[in-house]
């Protein structure tokens, strides 16, 4: 993980099982943050406990690798109550997980919660499709979405830091 120098900036990406979309978003954002020289903590989690401790789906790993990003070290974990204080921003990959995150969010929590594609102009409210039951093309489409969002997110956080709203 990157250090937490800049105003405790910390970003968490959340999908259902934490083996496809959220680790891909984490990897894409790590790359975008490094390119933007953005100093922050980055992680991913799932709202469900289906894949605790597991590596990402092999198709997610292959897709990230094809885009020069290594996500093999990611391990599935479930969203925890402490995450709402640890992270300045929590990004859901779809509306069902956004609702689940908001239902668990304690009053007055530090984290700002939004959909990941809210970071992309013209894509507010859109989900990142779940590729789990699909094929390589579905994983490629997810990569395109999360990489685009990661670029916009890195730029916005570089400008506004912890105060950035989405």
C-alpha atoms as a PDB file:
ATOM      1  CA  UNK A   1       0.000   0.000   0.000  1.00  0.00           C
ATOM      2  CA  UNK A   2       1.047   3.572  -0.572  1.00  0.00           C
ATOM      3  CA  UNK A   3       1.602   5.750   2.471  1.00  0.00           C
ATOM      4  CA  UNK A   4      -0.973   8.154   3.891  1.00  0.00           C
ATOM      5  CA  UNK A   5       0.936  11.455   3.730  1.00  0.00           C
ATOM      6  CA  UNK A   6      -1.540  13.756   1.997  1.00  0.00           C
ATOM      7  CA  UNK A   7      -4.301  14.638   4.474  1.00  0.00           C
ATOM      8  CA  UNK A   8      -4.947  10.970   5.249  1.00  0.00           C
ATOM      9  CA  UNK A   9      -6.301  10.350   1.774  1.00  0.00           C
ATOM     10  CA  UNK A  10      -7.446   6.725   1.587  1.00  0.00           C
ATOM     11  CA  UNK A  11      -9.612   5.073  -1.072  1.00  0.00           C
ATOM     12  CA  UNK A  12     -11.549   1.785  -0.870  1.00  0.00           C
ATOM     13  CA  UNK A  13     -13.251   0.044  -3.808  1.00  0.00           C
ATOM     14  CA  UNK A  14     -16.170  -2.276  -3.012  1.00  0.00           C
ATOM     15  CA  UNK A  15     -18.067  -4.881  -5.046  1.00  0.00           C
ATOM     16  CA  UNK A  16     -19.932  -8.002  -3.941  1.00  0.00           C
ATOM     17  CA  UNK A  17     -17.278 -10.715  -3.551  1.00  0.00           C
ATOM     18  CA  UNK A  18     -14.020  -8.740  -3.903  1.00  0.00           C
ATOM     19  CA  UNK A  19     -12.530 -11.028  -6.562  1.00  0.00           C
ATOM     20  CA  UNK A  20     -13.396  -9.283  -9.861  1.00  0.00           C
ATOM     21  CA  UNK A  21     -14.408  -5.640 -10.089  1.00  0.00           C
ATOM     22  CA  UNK A  22     -13.050  -4.167  -6.863  1.00  0.00           C
ATOM     23  CA  UNK A  23      -9.542  -5.663  -7.104  1.00  0.00           C
ATOM     24  CA  UNK A  24      -9.433  -4.545 -10.759  1.00  0.00           C
ATOM     25  CA  UNK A  25     -10.478  -1.034  -9.681  1.00  0.00           C
ATOM     26  CA  UNK A  26      -7.884  -1.112  -6.899  1.00  0.00           C
ATOM     27  CA  UNK A  27      -5.164  -2.089  -9.380  1.00  0.00           C
ATOM     28  CA  UNK A  28      -6.228   0.478 -11.974  1.00  0.00           C
ATOM     29  CA  UNK A  29      -6.301   3.195  -9.322  1.00  0.00           C
ATOM     30  CA  UNK A  30      -2.890   2.185  -7.907  1.00  0.00           C
ATOM     31  CA  UNK A  31      -1.501   2.673 -11.409  1.00  0.00           C
ATOM     32  CA  UNK A  32      -3.314   5.991 -11.974  1.00  0.00           C
ATOM     33  CA  UNK A  33      -2.333   7.271  -8.516  1.00  0.00           C
ATOM     34  CA  UNK A  34       1.323   6.410  -9.141  1.00  0.00           C
ATOM     35  CA  UNK A  35       1.256   8.198 -12.509  1.00  0.00           C
ATOM     36  CA  UNK A  36      -0.370  11.248 -10.881  1.00  0.00           C
ATOM     37  CA  UNK A  37       2.120  11.151  -7.990  1.00  0.00           C
ATOM     38  CA  UNK A  38      -0.854  10.905  -5.634  1.00  0.00           C
ATOM     39  CA  UNK A  39       0.051   9.680  -2.181  1.00  0.00           C
ATOM     40  CA  UNK A  40      -2.757   7.668  -0.580  1.00  0.00           C
ATOM     41  CA  UNK A  41      -3.795   4.351   0.901  1.00  0.00           C
ATOM     42  CA  UNK A  42      -5.662   2.072  -1.544  1.00  0.00           C
ATOM     43  CA  UNK A  43      -7.575  -1.146  -0.891  1.00  0.00           C
ATOM     44  CA  UNK A  44     -10.637  -3.142  -1.946  1.00  0.00           C
ATOM     45  CA  UNK A  45     -13.341  -5.165  -0.187  1.00  0.00           C
ATOM     46  CA  UNK A  46     -16.636  -6.931  -0.776  1.00  0.00           C
ATOM     47  CA  UNK A  47     -20.011  -6.509   0.854  1.00  0.00           C
ATOM     48  CA  UNK A  48     -20.405 -10.309   1.047  1.00  0.00           C
ATOM     49  CA  UNK A  49     -18.163 -12.895   2.686  1.00  0.00           C
ATOM     50  CA  UNK A  50     -18.049 -15.301  -0.257  1.00  0.00           C
ATOM     51  CA  UNK A  51     -14.315 -15.197  -1.032  1.00  0.00           C
ATOM     52  CA  UNK A  52     -12.515 -14.208   2.168  1.00  0.00           C
ATOM     53  CA  UNK A  53      -8.748 -14.623   1.815  1.00  0.00           C
ATOM     54  CA  UNK A  54      -8.983 -15.691  -1.832  1.00  0.00           C
ATOM     55  CA  UNK A  55      -6.968 -14.227  -4.685  1.00  0.00           C
ATOM     56  CA  UNK A  56      -8.835 -12.395  -7.456  1.00  0.00           C
ATOM     57  CA  UNK A  57     -10.576 -14.389 -10.182  1.00  0.00           C
ATOM     58  CA  UNK A  58      -7.959 -15.659 -12.683  1.00  0.00           C
ATOM     59  CA  UNK A  59      -9.751 -13.757 -15.460  1.00  0.00           C
ATOM     60  CA  UNK A  60      -9.457 -10.505 -13.492  1.00  0.00           C
ATOM     61  CA  UNK A  61      -5.761 -11.179 -12.895  1.00  0.00           C
ATOM     62  CA  UNK A  62      -5.207 -11.887 -16.616  1.00  0.00           C
ATOM     63  CA  UNK A  63      -7.095  -8.760 -17.688  1.00  0.00           C
ATOM     64  CA  UNK A  64      -5.160  -6.538 -15.287  1.00  0.00           C
ATOM     65  CA  UNK A  65      -1.876  -8.153 -16.377  1.00  0.00           C
ATOM     66  CA  UNK A  66      -2.739  -7.502 -20.031  1.00  0.00           C
ATOM     67  CA  UNK A  67      -2.959  -3.831 -19.005  1.00  0.00           C
ATOM     68  CA  UNK A  68       0.399  -3.883 -17.176  1.00  0.00           C
ATOM     69  CA  UNK A  69      -1.127  -4.063 -13.680  1.00  0.00           C
ATOM     70  CA  UNK A  70      -0.462  -6.880 -11.197  1.00  0.00           C
ATOM     71  CA  UNK A  71      -3.347  -7.679  -8.831  1.00  0.00           C
ATOM     72  CA  UNK A  72      -2.240 -11.204  -7.852  1.00  0.00           C
ATOM     73  CA  UNK A  73      -1.454 -10.172  -4.260  1.00  0.00           C
ATOM     74  CA  UNK A  74      -4.962  -8.884  -3.521  1.00  0.00           C
ATOM     75  CA  UNK A  75      -6.941 -11.012  -1.080  1.00  0.00           C
ATOM     76  CA  UNK A  76     -10.708 -11.038  -0.707  1.00  0.00           C
ATOM     77  CA  UNK A  77     -12.012  -9.365   2.420  1.00  0.00           C
ATOM     78  CA  UNK A  78     -15.351  -8.095   3.619  1.00  0.00           C
ATOM     79  CA  UNK A  79     -16.231  -4.461   4.291  1.00  0.00           C
ATOM     80  CA  UNK A  80     -15.801  -3.705   7.997  1.00  0.00           C
ATOM     81  CA  UNK A  81     -17.217  -0.955  10.199  1.00  0.00           C
ATOM     82  CA  UNK A  82     -13.672   0.376  10.745  1.00  0.00           C
ATOM     83  CA  UNK A  83     -13.409   1.064   7.002  1.00  0.00           C
ATOM     84  CA  UNK A  84     -15.763   4.025   7.376  1.00  0.00           C
ATOM     85  CA  UNK A  85     -13.159   5.779   9.538  1.00  0.00           C
ATOM     86  CA  UNK A  86     -10.019   4.386   7.905  1.00  0.00           C
ATOM     87  CA  UNK A  87     -10.948   5.528   4.379  1.00  0.00           C
ATOM     88  CA  UNK A  88     -11.729   9.028   3.192  1.00  0.00           C
ATOM     89  CA  UNK A  89     -13.573   7.693   0.123  1.00  0.00           C
ATOM     90  CA  UNK A  90     -15.424   4.432  -0.483  1.00  0.00           C
ATOM     91  CA  UNK A  91     -16.476   3.675  -4.055  1.00  0.00           C
ATOM     92  CA  UNK A  92     -19.115   1.046  -4.824  1.00  0.00           C
ATOM     93  CA  UNK A  93     -19.003  -0.661  -8.195  1.00  0.00           C
ATOM     94  CA  UNK A  94     -22.793  -0.892  -8.562  1.00  0.00           C
ATOM     95  CA  UNK A  95     -26.000   0.406  -7.021  1.00  0.00           C
ATOM     96  CA  UNK A  96     -26.833  -2.737  -5.033  1.00  0.00           C
ATOM     97  CA  UNK A  97     -23.461  -2.613  -3.284  1.00  0.00           C
ATOM     98  CA  UNK A  98     -23.797   1.153  -2.845  1.00  0.00           C
ATOM     99  CA  UNK A  99     -27.065   0.554  -0.973  1.00  0.00           C
ATOM    100  CA  UNK A 100     -25.388  -2.129   1.139  1.00  0.00           C
ATOM    101  CA  UNK A 101     -22.500   0.180   1.992  1.00  0.00           C
ATOM    102  CA  UNK A 102     -24.805   3.059   2.895  1.00  0.00           C
ATOM    103  CA  UNK A 103     -26.905   0.757   5.090  1.00  0.00           C
ATOM    104  CA  UNK A 104     -23.772  -0.111   7.095  1.00  0.00           C
ATOM    105  CA  UNK A 105     -22.352   3.426   7.211  1.00  0.00           C
ATOM    106  CA  UNK A 106     -22.366   4.799  10.753  1.00  0.00           C
ATOM    107  CA  UNK A 107     -23.729   8.307  11.293  1.00  0.00           C
ATOM    108  CA  UNK A 108     -20.960  10.882  11.158  1.00  0.00           C
ATOM    109  CA  UNK A 109     -18.490   8.486   9.508  1.00  0.00           C
ATOM    110  CA  UNK A 110     -15.444  10.035   7.839  1.00  0.00           C
ATOM    111  CA  UNK A 111     -15.814   8.193   4.518  1.00  0.00           C
ATOM    112  CA  UNK A 112     -17.568   9.792   1.575  1.00  0.00           C
ATOM    113  CA  UNK A 113     -19.483   7.083  -0.295  1.00  0.00           C
ATOM    114  CA  UNK A 114     -20.287   7.119  -4.028  1.00  0.00           C
ATOM    115  CA  UNK A 115     -20.442   4.977  -7.151  1.00  0.00           C
ATOM    116  CA  UNK A 116     -17.074   4.638  -8.883  1.00  0.00           C
ATOM    117  CA  UNK A 117     -18.354   5.863 -12.243  1.00  0.00           C
ATOM    118  CA  UNK A 118     -19.623   9.042 -10.537  1.00  0.00           C
ATOM    119  CA  UNK A 119     -15.997  10.164 -10.957  1.00  0.00           C
ATOM    120  CA  UNK A 120     -16.421  10.154 -14.746  1.00  0.00           C
ATOM    121  CA  UNK A 121     -18.240  13.120 -16.325  1.00  0.00           C
ATOM    122  CA  UNK A 122     -21.420  11.917 -18.026  1.00  0.00           C
ATOM    123  CA  UNK A 123     -21.421   8.533 -16.218  1.00  0.00           C
ATOM    124  CA  UNK A 124     -22.910   9.561 -12.854  1.00  0.00           C
ATOM    125  CA  UNK A 125     -25.199   6.857 -11.477  1.00  0.00           C
ATOM    126  CA  UNK A 126     -23.910   4.137 -13.809  1.00  0.00           C
ATOM    127  CA  UNK A 127     -22.754   0.775 -12.439  1.00  0.00           C
ATOM    128  CA  UNK A 128     -19.706  -1.197 -13.492  1.00  0.00           C
ATOM    129  CA  UNK A 129     -21.129  -4.453 -14.872  1.00  0.00           C
ATOM    130  CA  UNK A 130     -20.373  -7.668 -12.988  1.00  0.00           C
ATOM    131  CA  UNK A 131     -18.247  -9.890 -15.276  1.00  0.00           C
ATOM    132  CA  UNK A 132     -18.273 -12.978 -13.033  1.00  0.00           C
ATOM    133  CA  UNK A 133     -20.639 -15.060 -15.172  1.00  0.00           C
ATOM    134  CA  UNK A 134     -19.269 -13.681 -18.437  1.00  0.00           C
ATOM    135  CA  UNK A 135     -16.199 -14.145 -20.556  1.00  0.00           C
ATOM    136  CA  UNK A 136     -13.007 -12.303 -21.442  1.00  0.00           C
ATOM    137  CA  UNK A 137     -14.896  -9.525 -23.234  1.00  0.00           C
ATOM    138  CA  UNK A 138     -16.836  -8.802 -20.043  1.00  0.00           C
ATOM    139  CA  UNK A 139     -13.618  -8.514 -18.038  1.00  0.00           C
ATOM    140  CA  UNK A 140     -12.130  -6.259 -20.733  1.00  0.00           C
ATOM    141  CA  UNK A 141     -15.202  -4.002 -20.536  1.00  0.00           C
ATOM    142  CA  UNK A 142     -14.852  -3.805 -16.743  1.00  0.00           C
ATOM    143  CA  UNK A 143     -11.191  -2.896 -17.136  1.00  0.00           C
ATOM    144  CA  UNK A 144     -12.076  -0.084 -19.530  1.00  0.00           C
ATOM    145  CA  UNK A 145     -14.602   1.303 -17.038  1.00  0.00           C
ATOM    146  CA  UNK A 146     -12.402   1.052 -13.947  1.00  0.00           C
ATOM    147  CA  UNK A 147      -9.306   2.400 -15.732  1.00  0.00           C
ATOM    148  CA  UNK A 148     -11.251   5.405 -17.017  1.00  0.00           C
ATOM    149  CA  UNK A 149     -12.720   6.050 -13.581  1.00  0.00           C
ATOM    150  CA  UNK A 150      -9.295   5.619 -11.957  1.00  0.00           C
ATOM    151  CA  UNK A 151      -7.794   8.313 -14.195  1.00  0.00           C
ATOM    152  CA  UNK A 152     -10.578  10.779 -13.422  1.00  0.00           C
ATOM    153  CA  UNK A 153     -10.512   9.890  -9.743  1.00  0.00           C
ATOM    154  CA  UNK A 154      -6.743  10.370  -9.453  1.00  0.00           C
ATOM    155  CA  UNK A 155      -6.957  13.771 -11.135  1.00  0.00           C
ATOM    156  CA  UNK A 156      -9.812  14.912  -8.911  1.00  0.00           C
ATOM    157  CA  UNK A 157      -8.207  13.676  -5.696  1.00  0.00           C
ATOM    158  CA  UNK A 158      -4.891  15.253  -6.683  1.00  0.00           C
ATOM    159  CA  UNK A 159      -6.701  18.599  -6.998  1.00  0.00           C
ATOM    160  CA  UNK A 160      -9.120  18.394  -4.057  1.00  0.00           C
ATOM    161  CA  UNK A 161      -7.632  15.770  -1.710  1.00  0.00           C
ATOM    162  CA  UNK A 162      -9.782  14.482   1.119  1.00  0.00           C
ATOM    163  CA  UNK A 163     -12.411  17.175   0.511  1.00  0.00           C
ATOM    164  CA  UNK A 164     -13.254  15.814  -2.977  1.00  0.00           C
ATOM    165  CA  UNK A 165     -16.955  15.028  -3.396  1.00  0.00           C
ATOM    166  CA  UNK A 166     -18.427  12.720  -6.040  1.00  0.00           C
END
